[in-house]
């Protein structure tokens, strides 16, 4: 249209009447444009009139629909509400007995009148209004009738019929209005169709001037292409077949530090490459960088490669040849991505905290070393575990624990050769792989001794002065294993032996260790099924009161009747049960069994049960005791729990809380093996024990170590001072019994009176003891 306006303006110039006289094509174009303008204006006017008329018709339909809604449907809704309310009135009237209930029914009738008033008000039909007024009169008459009026029934039926007729009439008006709306809509659709046809004609005219937009679109496309190139996070270049720059974006220039003159179209590729050589953005290890890149650019093949630049960056190049010669190349900086990949690869084979090799790299390294061992040679695997690390970590915090692990890692790395691998395989567990040492045992022993000595020296960690130790286990390949799993397992067994022997030392693997470990594993499997199989049995050893000279209680002692091994000693399976956590279930079974069997003894006979420190850590001991007492009916004061001072050492606050809960139930608490630890006296002050049991080692050594008498005398004196019973264990001779009596012990226990017996023999044991007492008297 802009060109038409310009041409028309030129034609109207009066001083150039013959400007187009020799150009009939121009005169035809001017005539066509005039006709185009006239037809366009006419079609627009017709389309506008048809549209306005169609709009008017739509408005009329909308107004009519609103009027119908107001007059018919809303009125019908209120008639429906009146019907519902009138039905409620009938129901209330039928149940009405007195004047109060009749009044309540009349209140519902008032609601009916209100709904009818609204229905009459909103109705535009004279017929329905007249029917509504008549109906209202009939309903008003109902208010004047009493409950027992004979006319009430006929009048209510008549009102119901009129309500239904009024409802039907209103619905019929609404349905008729719907049909009218459809008729109006059909006529409106015809008008809209006419408007659509004129719009289509206008669209055809628009196509005649579309060519005027092509030039503008081309310019816009060029602008958009430039914006897209500049918005790319990658550098992009396009060179022709003469290696001259056609186009590039600003990111390409910034990536290689190119000035404005080097990113202009027509710039030779050689000039760009030479500038990169000068400013240090060329590829490393490329002495003939310019010539190599020019040769690569001239090849009509797709290329994808990466360059490590002299400034440390990594650039990925993707080249795509053009059909007309030259190529398009995308340059992407992937430095961060490659660094992340390297970090991920590092973490996949290294410990994140210490930077040492992790278990994955350790196994891979051992596998490689074993390949060399098979061709002749030896290697050593050392497993290292820190002593007392858990105590440091729990008391000083994880941050100090992490700093300690890093310091340990540094000391260990300083002790090994560069070709030896040091790895962290667990929380405070490390492994070292040696290869090429001759002889291997001497070299491994020397390294292990240096490690034990180095890690026993104090660590200064900020404000903390930390002292730990280390235990080391050693396995030699190929004698101790020809696979990574076997070597690590055997070295770990040797480490376990080092810790068993007192920590702070090293030990070589021995075949007997594997046999012992296998035996222990089989025993563990059997132990897991022993309770369900009914293989456990509780024996009882009597406890004799010296003052009363009678049996006042029994100590419950667990026995395991293995189906193939026979009787398994408690020292063989109790520690294993504690290590594997099975002691919790076993201990609960013993408490239940002891309480149930003690319930059948004389009413004042106690039963004593040993409790493991592991049971306190599980925090279910109190609940187990309550359950056992409730199930058996045993009085709480007849149950005595024996603990060692190890229980208090492990978790003092939580353990004391549990002990006080048990004491509150009425259960007696005794300290077993008193005098064998380091803090027994302090524990006597921390909790009011009912009994102290003197360890049998003091009673056994009476004849050989006179100082044992002094200890027993002191313990008995402590018991009297604190108001506690003292029981001497391990009494086997009359001499020992007389000595315990002389030193003031309250009770004794031992083979002198009886070995532990099953529950079935307790009754006979009590009878025999009484006969023995009478005979002695």
XYZ file of C-alpha atoms in Angstrom:
777
model
C 0.000 0.000 0.000
C 2.923 2.341 0.547
C 3.910 2.031 -3.128
C 0.354 2.763 -4.216
C 0.312 5.945 -2.183
C 3.589 7.100 -3.649
C 2.422 6.416 -7.211
C -0.858 8.200 -6.671
C 0.950 11.213 -5.296
C 3.191 11.295 -8.385
C 0.240 11.129 -10.730
C -1.359 14.154 -9.088
C 1.596 16.414 -9.869
C 0.130 19.073 -12.286
C 3.382 20.216 -13.863
C 4.157 16.708 -15.260
C 1.001 15.740 -17.219
C 2.795 13.454 -19.655
C 5.229 11.778 -17.257
C 3.619 8.315 -17.765
C 2.159 8.922 -21.215
C 4.712 6.615 -22.862
C 4.430 3.859 -20.201
C 1.103 2.000 -20.552
C 2.205 -0.545 -17.950
C 2.467 2.193 -15.355
C -0.942 3.600 -16.333
C -2.435 0.102 -15.967
C -0.798 -0.293 -12.553
C -2.256 3.034 -11.413
C -5.708 2.036 -12.655
C -5.429 -1.350 -10.937
C -4.468 0.238 -7.675
C -7.422 2.632 -7.885
C -9.794 -0.232 -8.541
C -8.129 -2.228 -5.761
C -8.717 0.598 -3.309
C -12.392 1.004 -4.333
C -13.152 -2.727 -4.119
C -11.343 -3.009 -0.826
C -13.276 -0.110 0.690
C -16.595 -1.520 -0.544
C -15.867 -5.007 0.779
C -14.796 -3.553 4.095
C -18.034 -1.550 4.309
C -20.199 -4.580 3.431
C -18.288 -6.793 5.852
C -18.637 -4.163 8.575
C -22.410 -3.813 8.048
C -22.965 -7.555 8.016
C -20.826 -7.934 11.094
C -22.664 -5.146 12.928
C -26.046 -6.629 12.026
C -24.895 -10.092 13.111
C -23.644 -8.539 16.328
C -27.021 -6.901 16.843
C -28.763 -10.226 16.328
C -26.416 -11.915 18.805
C -27.173 -9.177 21.333
C -30.890 -9.743 20.851
C -30.462 -13.479 21.397
C -28.411 -12.861 24.538
C -30.974 -10.420 25.925
C -33.763 -12.841 25.133
C -31.851 -15.699 26.826
C -31.343 -13.566 29.948
C -35.029 -12.622 29.986
C -35.999 -16.287 29.591
C -33.664 -17.255 32.403
C -35.169 -14.595 34.678
C -38.781 -15.338 33.811
C -38.884 -19.107 33.352
C -36.020 -20.991 34.911
C -35.532 -18.880 38.043
C -39.303 -18.874 38.593
C -39.349 -22.644 38.049
C -36.561 -23.099 40.609
C -38.550 -21.205 43.259
C -41.649 -23.241 42.453
C -39.531 -26.364 43.020
C -38.352 -24.960 46.355
C -41.991 -24.229 47.263
C -42.922 -27.832 46.383
C -40.171 -29.195 48.624
C -41.117 -26.891 51.497
C -44.821 -27.743 51.075
C -44.009 -31.454 51.209
C -42.140 -30.820 54.481
C -45.252 -28.948 55.710
C -47.461 -31.941 54.873
C -45.071 -34.279 56.695
C -44.941 -32.061 59.797
C -48.751 -31.537 59.720
C -49.335 -35.280 59.592
C -47.172 -35.785 62.670
C -48.545 -32.738 64.537
C -50.314 -33.566 67.785
C -50.380 -30.399 69.840
C -50.448 -26.680 69.070
C -46.634 -26.400 69.293
C -46.077 -28.880 66.490
C -48.865 -27.312 64.435
C -47.141 -23.940 64.807
C -43.910 -25.450 63.558
C -45.698 -26.794 60.478
C -47.222 -23.336 59.797
C -43.693 -21.863 59.874
C -42.832 -24.159 56.950
C -45.973 -22.906 55.204
C -44.654 -19.351 55.533
C -41.519 -20.495 53.699
C -43.749 -21.857 50.901
C -45.486 -18.484 50.610
C -42.118 -16.686 50.417
C -40.946 -18.971 47.585
C -44.264 -18.506 45.704
C -43.922 -14.713 46.059
C -40.485 -14.793 44.451
C -41.705 -17.133 41.673
C -44.600 -14.721 40.911
C -42.293 -11.699 41.000
C -39.715 -13.227 38.627
C -42.308 -14.588 36.144
C -43.097 -12.531 33.021
C -46.028 -14.711 31.904
C -49.528 -13.397 32.759
C -50.813 -16.961 32.917
C -48.254 -18.150 35.436
C -48.681 -15.000 37.516
C -52.415 -15.540 37.716
C -51.922 -19.184 38.653
C -49.345 -18.161 41.253
C -51.680 -15.592 42.865
C -54.510 -18.113 43.002
C -52.165 -20.668 44.523
C -50.971 -18.164 47.117
C -54.592 -17.553 48.183
C -55.167 -21.295 48.655
C -51.985 -21.636 50.721
C -52.983 -18.682 52.902
C -56.265 -20.453 53.648
C -54.321 -23.395 55.060
C -52.976 -21.142 57.788
C -56.529 -20.593 59.032
C -57.346 -24.319 59.311
C -56.639 -26.338 62.422
C -54.883 -29.688 62.614
C -58.174 -31.598 62.803
C -60.001 -29.618 60.106
C -61.834 -31.942 57.640
C -60.997 -29.585 54.745
C -57.259 -29.788 55.364
C -56.680 -32.970 53.364
C -58.555 -31.897 50.218
C -57.057 -28.403 50.277
C -53.458 -29.688 50.578
C -54.030 -32.065 47.648
C -55.385 -29.202 45.584
C -52.356 -27.028 46.439
C -49.980 -29.835 45.459
C -51.674 -30.239 42.064
C -51.563 -26.486 41.401
C -47.881 -26.352 42.361
C -47.143 -29.147 39.909
C -49.152 -27.441 37.142
C -47.353 -24.141 37.800
C -44.028 -25.960 37.605
C -44.968 -27.588 34.293
C -46.150 -24.283 32.770
C -42.898 -22.538 33.693
C -40.890 -25.447 32.243
C -42.929 -25.288 29.024
C -42.163 -21.568 28.692
C -38.435 -22.314 29.133
C -38.531 -25.060 26.492
C -40.335 -22.771 24.043
C -37.699 -20.127 24.696
C -34.986 -22.686 23.885
C -36.612 -23.370 20.498
C -36.781 -19.626 19.814
C -33.105 -19.252 20.652
C -32.212 -21.991 18.169
C -34.184 -20.194 15.450
C -32.470 -16.884 16.182
C -29.091 -18.649 16.241
C -29.703 -20.123 12.764
C -30.355 -16.690 11.298
C -27.334 -15.273 13.079
C -25.172 -18.091 11.689
C -26.207 -17.186 8.165
C -25.142 -13.604 8.760
C -21.846 -14.736 10.216
C -21.317 -16.960 7.157
C -21.782 -13.945 4.930
C -19.312 -12.005 7.036
C -16.853 -14.902 6.730
C -17.146 -14.937 2.945
C -16.373 -11.222 2.737
C -13.410 -11.821 5.039
C -12.127 -14.496 2.674
C -12.383 -12.059 -0.210
C -10.398 -9.530 1.808
C -7.795 -12.221 2.507
C -7.420 -12.784 -1.213
C -6.766 -9.110 -1.702
C -4.126 -9.224 0.997
C -2.259 -11.864 -0.998
C -1.860 -9.368 -3.825
C 0.340 -7.156 -1.661
C 2.321 -9.957 0.035
C 5.264 -9.401 -2.266
C 5.724 -6.020 -0.578
C 6.760 -7.859 2.593
C 9.488 -10.034 1.084
C 12.141 -7.367 1.184
C 11.324 -6.619 4.831
C 11.344 -10.328 5.750
C 14.746 -10.808 4.192
C 16.122 -8.011 6.281
C 14.555 -9.410 9.416
C 15.982 -12.873 8.689
C 19.418 -11.378 8.351
C 19.008 -9.575 11.675
C 17.793 -12.726 13.385
C 20.688 -14.779 12.022
C 23.106 -12.217 13.377
C 21.346 -12.238 16.766
C 21.443 -16.049 16.856
C 25.162 -16.106 16.061
C 25.913 -13.537 18.738
C 23.756 -15.365 21.286
C 25.576 -18.681 20.870
C 27.752 -19.755 23.827
C 30.120 -21.368 21.304
C 32.382 -19.741 18.785
C 31.275 -20.189 15.143
C 33.203 -19.544 11.923
C 32.503 -20.053 8.237
C 35.367 -20.047 5.706
C 35.148 -20.303 1.913
C 37.160 -22.626 -0.307
C 40.013 -20.071 -0.359
C 40.284 -20.211 3.466
C 38.899 -16.710 3.814
C 36.494 -15.776 6.596
C 32.863 -15.442 5.513
C 31.319 -14.850 8.930
C 32.020 -15.429 12.606
C 30.475 -14.415 15.889
C 31.935 -12.317 18.699
C 32.385 -15.392 20.950
C 34.952 -16.772 18.486
C 36.976 -13.571 18.637
C 36.797 -13.429 22.448
C 37.759 -17.101 22.775
C 41.099 -16.582 21.007
C 41.701 -12.904 21.818
C 41.256 -11.695 18.225
C 40.984 -7.989 17.440
C 38.261 -6.413 15.308
C 40.470 -6.519 12.208
C 40.805 -10.321 12.436
C 37.084 -11.111 12.534
C 36.102 -9.086 9.465
C 34.803 -11.005 6.413
C 37.651 -11.823 3.999
C 40.295 -12.290 6.729
C 42.635 -15.196 5.765
C 42.683 -18.188 8.117
C 46.503 -18.025 8.153
C 46.421 -14.541 9.697
C 44.122 -15.752 12.480
C 46.313 -18.806 13.221
C 49.502 -16.749 13.285
C 47.942 -14.318 15.742
C 46.942 -17.255 17.991
C 50.551 -18.452 17.976
C 51.644 -15.015 19.160
C 49.107 -14.530 21.968
C 49.411 -18.066 23.431
C 46.045 -19.510 22.377
C 47.524 -22.125 20.046
C 47.456 -25.832 20.808
C 50.233 -27.221 22.990
C 52.805 -29.621 21.564
C 52.179 -28.309 18.033
C 55.420 -26.916 16.614
C 53.902 -26.531 13.126
C 50.530 -25.371 14.422
C 49.706 -22.989 11.544
C 50.567 -25.409 8.750
C 48.834 -28.349 10.436
C 45.633 -26.371 10.947
C 45.644 -25.075 7.360
C 46.112 -28.592 6.045
C 43.275 -29.865 8.226
C 40.954 -27.035 7.139
C 41.543 -27.815 3.463
C 40.353 -31.419 3.880
C 36.701 -31.826 2.744
C 35.862 -34.123 5.652
C 34.008 -33.728 8.924
C 36.273 -33.498 11.965
C 35.621 -33.651 15.713
C 38.614 -33.222 18.028
C 39.879 -31.423 21.120
C 42.840 -29.089 21.559
C 44.654 -28.433 24.801
C 45.664 -24.768 24.535
C 48.839 -23.205 25.872
C 46.837 -21.206 28.441
C 45.427 -24.427 29.974
C 41.987 -24.401 28.384
C 40.478 -27.310 26.474
C 38.636 -26.452 23.239
C 36.434 -28.937 21.359
C 36.232 -28.408 17.567
C 33.484 -29.688 15.290
C 34.021 -29.045 11.565
C 31.374 -29.634 8.853
C 32.382 -29.130 5.182
C 30.186 -27.047 2.838
C 29.039 -28.273 -0.569
C 30.426 -25.092 -2.164
C 33.836 -25.550 -0.537
C 35.070 -24.283 2.798
C 33.584 -25.350 6.107
C 31.635 -24.336 9.187
C 33.449 -24.880 12.493
C 32.096 -24.698 16.033
C 34.552 -23.992 18.874
C 33.408 -24.971 22.394
C 35.272 -24.347 25.652
C 34.961 -27.669 27.552
C 37.568 -26.925 30.212
C 35.140 -27.075 33.163
C 33.475 -30.196 31.801
C 36.780 -32.027 31.398
C 37.941 -30.910 34.847
C 34.691 -32.218 36.321
C 35.143 -35.512 34.516
C 38.683 -35.763 35.839
C 37.425 -35.025 39.345
C 34.728 -37.670 39.026
C 37.276 -40.171 37.703
C 39.581 -39.281 40.601
C 36.832 -39.763 43.185
C 35.910 -43.095 41.607
C 39.373 -44.403 42.526
C 40.344 -42.219 45.509
C 39.096 -41.437 48.973
C 37.497 -37.976 49.039
C 38.814 -37.101 52.517
C 42.446 -38.225 52.422
C 43.134 -38.407 48.687
C 44.407 -41.967 49.087
C 43.378 -44.783 46.817
C 39.980 -46.263 47.656
C 38.895 -49.888 47.722
C 38.185 -49.939 43.962
C 41.707 -48.812 43.043
C 43.168 -51.095 45.711
C 41.596 -54.186 44.181
C 42.592 -53.143 40.656
C 46.169 -52.539 41.830
C 46.371 -55.900 43.598
C 45.095 -57.630 40.449
C 47.852 -55.958 38.389
C 50.497 -56.828 40.983
C 49.349 -60.451 41.045
C 49.921 -60.652 37.279
C 53.562 -59.772 37.948
C 53.693 -62.184 40.895
C 52.595 -65.036 38.642
C 55.585 -64.322 36.404
C 57.877 -64.571 39.397
C 58.060 -62.292 42.398
C 56.363 -61.531 45.669
C 54.070 -58.865 47.055
C 52.743 -57.929 50.472
C 49.367 -56.595 51.587
C 49.271 -54.809 54.940
C 45.929 -54.028 56.592
C 46.083 -51.239 59.170
C 43.485 -50.324 61.793
C 43.699 -47.373 64.198
C 43.349 -48.103 67.910
C 40.870 -45.996 69.906
C 39.809 -43.960 66.867
C 36.096 -44.328 67.693
C 36.667 -42.817 71.134
C 38.440 -39.798 69.587
C 35.710 -39.390 66.962
C 32.873 -39.617 69.498
C 34.406 -37.397 72.195
C 36.123 -34.691 70.113
C 33.779 -34.657 67.118
C 33.877 -35.730 63.481
C 35.892 -32.694 62.383
C 38.772 -33.705 64.660
C 38.323 -37.309 63.535
C 38.631 -36.265 59.892
C 41.725 -34.178 60.649
C 43.245 -37.177 62.442
C 42.619 -39.434 59.435
C 44.326 -36.923 57.135
C 47.313 -36.676 59.499
C 47.557 -40.479 59.692
C 47.425 -40.673 55.883
C 50.334 -38.236 55.575
C 52.478 -40.144 58.083
C 51.828 -43.452 56.355
C 52.600 -42.011 52.892
C 55.889 -40.679 54.229
C 56.866 -44.202 55.349
C 56.367 -46.011 52.030
C 58.039 -45.896 48.650
C 56.527 -44.029 45.711
C 55.610 -47.291 43.976
C 53.809 -48.656 47.045
C 50.047 -48.079 47.096
C 48.398 -46.675 50.225
C 44.594 -46.831 50.372
C 41.828 -46.036 52.812
C 39.332 -48.875 52.778
C 36.999 -47.903 55.615
C 36.411 -45.478 58.467
C 39.787 -45.928 60.193
C 41.075 -48.802 58.067
C 43.976 -48.523 55.633
C 45.761 -50.942 53.328
C 49.261 -50.891 51.824
C 50.507 -52.926 48.857
C 54.248 -53.575 48.530
C 55.930 -55.093 45.487
C 59.501 -55.807 44.562
C 60.848 -56.148 48.116
C 63.290 -58.941 48.816
C 62.929 -60.708 51.144
C 59.245 -59.730 51.439
C 58.622 -60.797 55.057
C 61.525 -58.777 56.433
C 60.558 -55.705 54.391
C 56.882 -55.971 55.424
C 57.804 -56.479 59.068
C 60.113 -53.463 58.972
C 57.392 -51.303 57.380
C 54.772 -52.526 59.855
C 57.085 -51.753 62.789
C 57.701 -48.241 61.429
C 53.955 -47.684 61.040
C 53.172 -48.847 64.580
C 55.920 -46.636 65.967
C 55.006 -43.588 63.856
C 51.295 -43.738 64.666
C 51.921 -44.156 68.392
C 53.505 -40.690 68.455
C 51.095 -37.886 69.498
C 49.150 -35.867 66.929
C 48.714 -32.126 67.347
C 45.331 -31.269 65.830
C 44.673 -27.616 66.530
C 43.948 -27.319 70.234
C 43.819 -31.086 70.711
C 46.688 -33.363 71.694
C 45.669 -36.814 70.414
C 47.399 -40.131 71.112
C 46.323 -43.289 69.286
C 47.956 -46.467 68.117
C 47.744 -48.917 65.257
C 47.520 -52.644 64.660
C 48.753 -54.234 61.425
C 48.032 -57.527 59.702
C 50.225 -58.814 56.858
C 49.585 -61.299 54.036
C 52.288 -62.333 51.524
C 51.512 -63.252 47.916
C 51.513 -65.835 46.495
C 51.887 -67.957 49.662
C 48.885 -66.408 51.463
C 46.640 -66.005 48.441
C 46.579 -65.551 44.680
C 43.565 -63.208 44.452
C 42.732 -59.781 45.817
C 39.873 -61.137 47.910
C 42.006 -63.863 49.471
C 44.919 -61.569 50.273
C 42.718 -58.874 51.818
C 40.777 -61.435 53.839
C 43.935 -63.084 55.162
C 45.575 -59.764 55.977
C 42.402 -58.780 57.818
C 42.489 -62.000 59.841
C 46.104 -61.276 60.770
C 45.016 -57.779 61.810
C 42.312 -59.297 63.997
C 44.936 -61.481 65.686
C 47.080 -58.377 66.343
C 44.164 -56.667 68.043
C 43.382 -59.798 70.056
C 46.944 -59.897 71.358
C 46.776 -56.400 72.771
C 46.852 -53.892 69.873
C 49.792 -51.698 68.947
C 51.591 -54.537 67.139
C 51.675 -56.418 63.825
C 51.082 -60.030 62.915
C 51.617 -62.177 59.806
C 48.851 -64.368 58.462
C 48.987 -68.026 59.474
C 46.914 -70.836 57.937
C 45.529 -71.673 61.370
C 43.807 -68.285 61.372
C 41.730 -69.259 58.359
C 40.773 -72.557 59.967
C 39.780 -70.700 63.129
C 37.787 -68.149 61.132
C 35.940 -70.874 59.233
C 35.200 -72.682 62.469
C 33.970 -69.436 63.984
C 31.716 -68.815 60.986
C 30.163 -72.294 61.242
C 29.678 -71.799 64.969
C 27.969 -68.467 64.317
C 25.523 -70.084 61.884
C 24.718 -72.794 64.434
C 24.315 -70.174 67.159
C 21.729 -68.267 65.110
C 19.444 -71.320 65.020
C 20.129 -72.579 68.558
C 17.189 -70.781 70.221
C 14.618 -71.946 67.680
C 16.048 -75.475 67.849
C 15.766 -75.550 71.669
C 19.454 -76.269 72.170
C 19.953 -73.854 75.090
C 19.477 -74.879 78.698
C 19.836 -72.958 81.948
C 21.801 -74.513 84.825
C 21.744 -73.118 88.362
C 24.465 -72.889 91.016
C 23.349 -72.286 94.618
C 24.309 -69.181 96.611
C 24.594 -69.858 100.348
C 23.979 -67.284 103.079
C 26.690 -67.847 105.719
C 24.810 -66.229 108.591
C 21.622 -68.252 108.039
C 23.446 -71.309 106.665
C 20.896 -71.838 103.921
C 20.508 -71.473 100.160
C 19.005 -68.056 99.476
C 19.339 -68.045 95.711
C 20.735 -69.514 92.517
C 22.851 -68.035 89.732
C 21.531 -68.847 86.216
C 24.296 -70.153 83.941
C 23.657 -70.752 80.234
C 24.580 -74.056 78.589
C 24.510 -74.930 74.887
C 23.822 -78.541 73.960
C 25.065 -78.641 70.363
C 23.658 -81.572 68.350
C 27.100 -82.576 66.977
C 29.676 -80.770 69.130
C 28.059 -81.744 72.398
C 28.264 -79.307 75.293
C 29.812 -75.993 74.067
C 31.604 -73.996 76.775
C 30.148 -70.515 77.478
C 33.589 -68.948 76.921
C 33.454 -70.260 73.337
C 30.068 -68.886 72.292
C 29.210 -65.956 74.626
C 31.912 -63.627 73.152
C 30.795 -64.653 69.661
C 27.169 -63.874 70.547
C 28.236 -60.453 71.830
C 30.215 -59.666 68.649
C 27.391 -60.703 66.320
C 24.625 -59.056 68.349
C 22.894 -62.387 69.047
C 23.393 -61.910 72.787
C 20.324 -59.677 72.859
C 17.907 -62.438 71.856
C 19.798 -65.060 73.872
C 19.889 -62.860 76.971
C 16.146 -62.176 76.791
C 15.482 -65.912 76.513
C 17.638 -66.606 79.599
C 15.788 -63.944 81.644
C 12.386 -65.352 80.653
C 13.483 -68.934 81.343
C 15.087 -68.101 84.707
C 12.042 -66.149 85.905
C 9.654 -68.926 84.857
C 11.663 -71.627 86.642
C 12.328 -69.491 89.768
C 8.572 -69.070 90.155
C 8.425 -72.779 91.161
C 11.083 -72.455 93.901
C 10.513 -71.613 97.560
C 8.922 -68.183 97.903
C 12.047 -66.420 99.256
C 14.619 -67.890 96.827
C 16.214 -65.464 94.402
C 17.572 -66.060 90.903
C 20.601 -64.120 89.574
C 21.080 -63.572 85.821
C 24.213 -62.178 84.159
C 23.577 -59.267 81.782
C 25.960 -58.415 78.912
C 27.012 -54.825 78.109
C 25.600 -55.387 74.615
C 22.114 -55.806 76.090
C 22.362 -52.318 77.603
C 23.455 -50.855 74.248
C 20.379 -52.356 72.575
C 18.201 -50.329 75.010
C 15.607 -53.133 75.263
C 16.735 -54.671 78.549
C 14.191 -52.915 80.769
C 11.318 -53.943 78.492
C 12.603 -57.547 78.406
C 12.750 -57.690 82.215
C 9.243 -56.250 82.593
C 7.912 -58.751 80.046
C 9.631 -61.722 81.762
C 8.331 -60.762 85.208
C 4.799 -60.255 83.907
C 4.784 -63.564 82.023
C 6.162 -65.603 84.936
C 4.470 -63.839 87.860
C 7.779 -63.709 89.752
C 8.159 -60.977 92.361
C 10.646 -58.321 91.093
C 12.718 -58.464 94.315
C 13.454 -62.166 93.649
C 15.235 -61.290 90.362
C 18.851 -60.173 90.593
C 20.774 -58.850 87.573
C 24.553 -59.169 87.639
C 26.607 -56.644 85.645
C 30.326 -55.978 85.274
C 31.940 -52.571 85.427
C 32.342 -52.756 81.629
C 28.624 -51.965 81.415
C 29.174 -48.611 83.131
C 32.313 -47.857 81.125
C 30.580 -48.116 77.738
C 27.731 -45.643 78.212
C 27.577 -44.281 81.715
C 24.543 -41.944 81.537
C 22.265 -44.222 79.506
C 23.278 -47.271 81.553
C 22.670 -45.545 84.884
C 19.224 -44.477 83.645
C 18.369 -48.094 82.764
C 19.718 -49.352 86.088
C 17.600 -46.852 88.004
C 14.519 -47.935 86.032
C 15.194 -51.568 86.943
C 15.805 -50.622 90.565
C 12.498 -48.731 90.612
C 10.754 -51.938 89.520
C 12.182 -53.686 92.606
C 14.830 -55.718 90.747
C 18.112 -56.178 92.663
C 21.397 -55.123 90.958
C 24.790 -56.647 91.796
C 28.321 -55.931 90.523
C 30.026 -59.077 89.291
C 33.813 -59.739 89.191
C 34.470 -56.846 91.557
C 38.128 -55.833 91.891
C 39.302 -56.975 88.438
C 38.918 -53.554 86.761
C 40.368 -50.110 87.271
C 37.454 -48.011 88.466
C 35.430 -50.328 90.718
C 35.408 -47.990 93.704
C 34.114 -45.047 91.636
C 31.306 -47.195 90.258
C 30.193 -48.102 93.778
C 29.608 -44.393 94.343
C 27.778 -43.883 91.057
C 25.024 -46.439 91.745
C 23.646 -48.055 94.938
C 24.315 -51.721 94.189
C 22.576 -54.369 96.293
C 25.466 -56.819 96.140
C 29.188 -57.042 95.380
C 30.515 -60.334 94.019
C 34.218 -60.969 94.733
C 35.912 -62.482 91.706
C 36.893 -66.138 92.120
C 40.522 -65.360 91.210
C 41.031 -63.810 94.642
C 39.524 -66.853 96.413
C 41.560 -69.292 94.314
C 44.859 -67.518 95.101
C 44.391 -67.446 98.885
C 47.150 -69.956 99.547
C 49.640 -68.604 96.989
C 49.091 -64.834 97.287
C 48.510 -63.521 100.800
C 47.533 -60.117 99.389
C 44.323 -61.729 98.150
C 43.172 -61.987 101.777
C 43.709 -58.247 102.175
C 41.649 -57.521 99.078
C 38.820 -59.807 100.201
C 38.870 -58.222 103.650
C 38.753 -54.735 102.122
C 35.870 -55.623 99.795
C 33.884 -57.179 102.647
C 34.486 -54.032 104.694
C 33.287 -51.858 101.782
C 30.146 -53.931 101.505
C 29.375 -53.482 105.171
C 30.063 -49.716 104.937
C 27.758 -49.290 101.937
C 25.123 -51.676 103.275
C 25.705 -54.141 100.442
C 25.796 -57.920 100.459
C 29.216 -59.458 99.543
C 29.362 -62.799 97.767
C 32.612 -64.740 97.328
C 32.727 -66.838 94.157
C 34.773 -69.959 93.490
C 34.741 -71.458 97.011
C 35.832 -75.081 96.609
C 37.375 -76.137 99.944
C 36.504 -76.002 103.610
C 39.572 -73.837 104.203
C 38.362 -71.261 101.707
C 34.878 -71.322 103.214
C 36.226 -70.749 106.728
C 38.410 -67.894 105.471
C 35.452 -66.180 103.742
C 33.388 -66.526 106.887
C 36.227 -65.082 108.958
C 36.687 -62.102 106.636
C 33.027 -61.116 106.933
C 31.606 -62.221 103.550
C 27.810 -62.452 103.516
C 27.441 -65.231 100.960
C 29.536 -67.839 99.138
C 29.181 -69.712 95.898
C 31.232 -72.536 94.448
C 31.870 -76.227 93.925
C 32.199 -76.764 97.666
C 28.429 -76.793 97.832
C 27.450 -77.776 94.307
C 28.274 -77.564 90.662
C 25.661 -75.910 88.411
C 22.681 -78.261 87.970
C 19.649 -78.273 85.653
C 16.317 -76.955 86.937
C 14.973 -80.488 87.350
C 17.536 -81.210 90.112
C 17.012 -78.085 92.223
C 14.332 -79.587 94.453
C 16.581 -82.546 95.294
C 19.521 -80.154 95.832
C 17.547 -78.110 98.375
C 16.554 -81.258 100.273
C 20.111 -82.561 100.277
C 21.469 -79.247 101.567
C 19.029 -79.230 104.487
C 20.012 -82.775 105.393
C 23.669 -81.766 105.233
C 23.019 -78.833 107.573
C 21.159 -81.001 110.084
C 23.910 -83.610 109.983
C 26.580 -80.951 110.629
C 24.565 -79.609 113.564
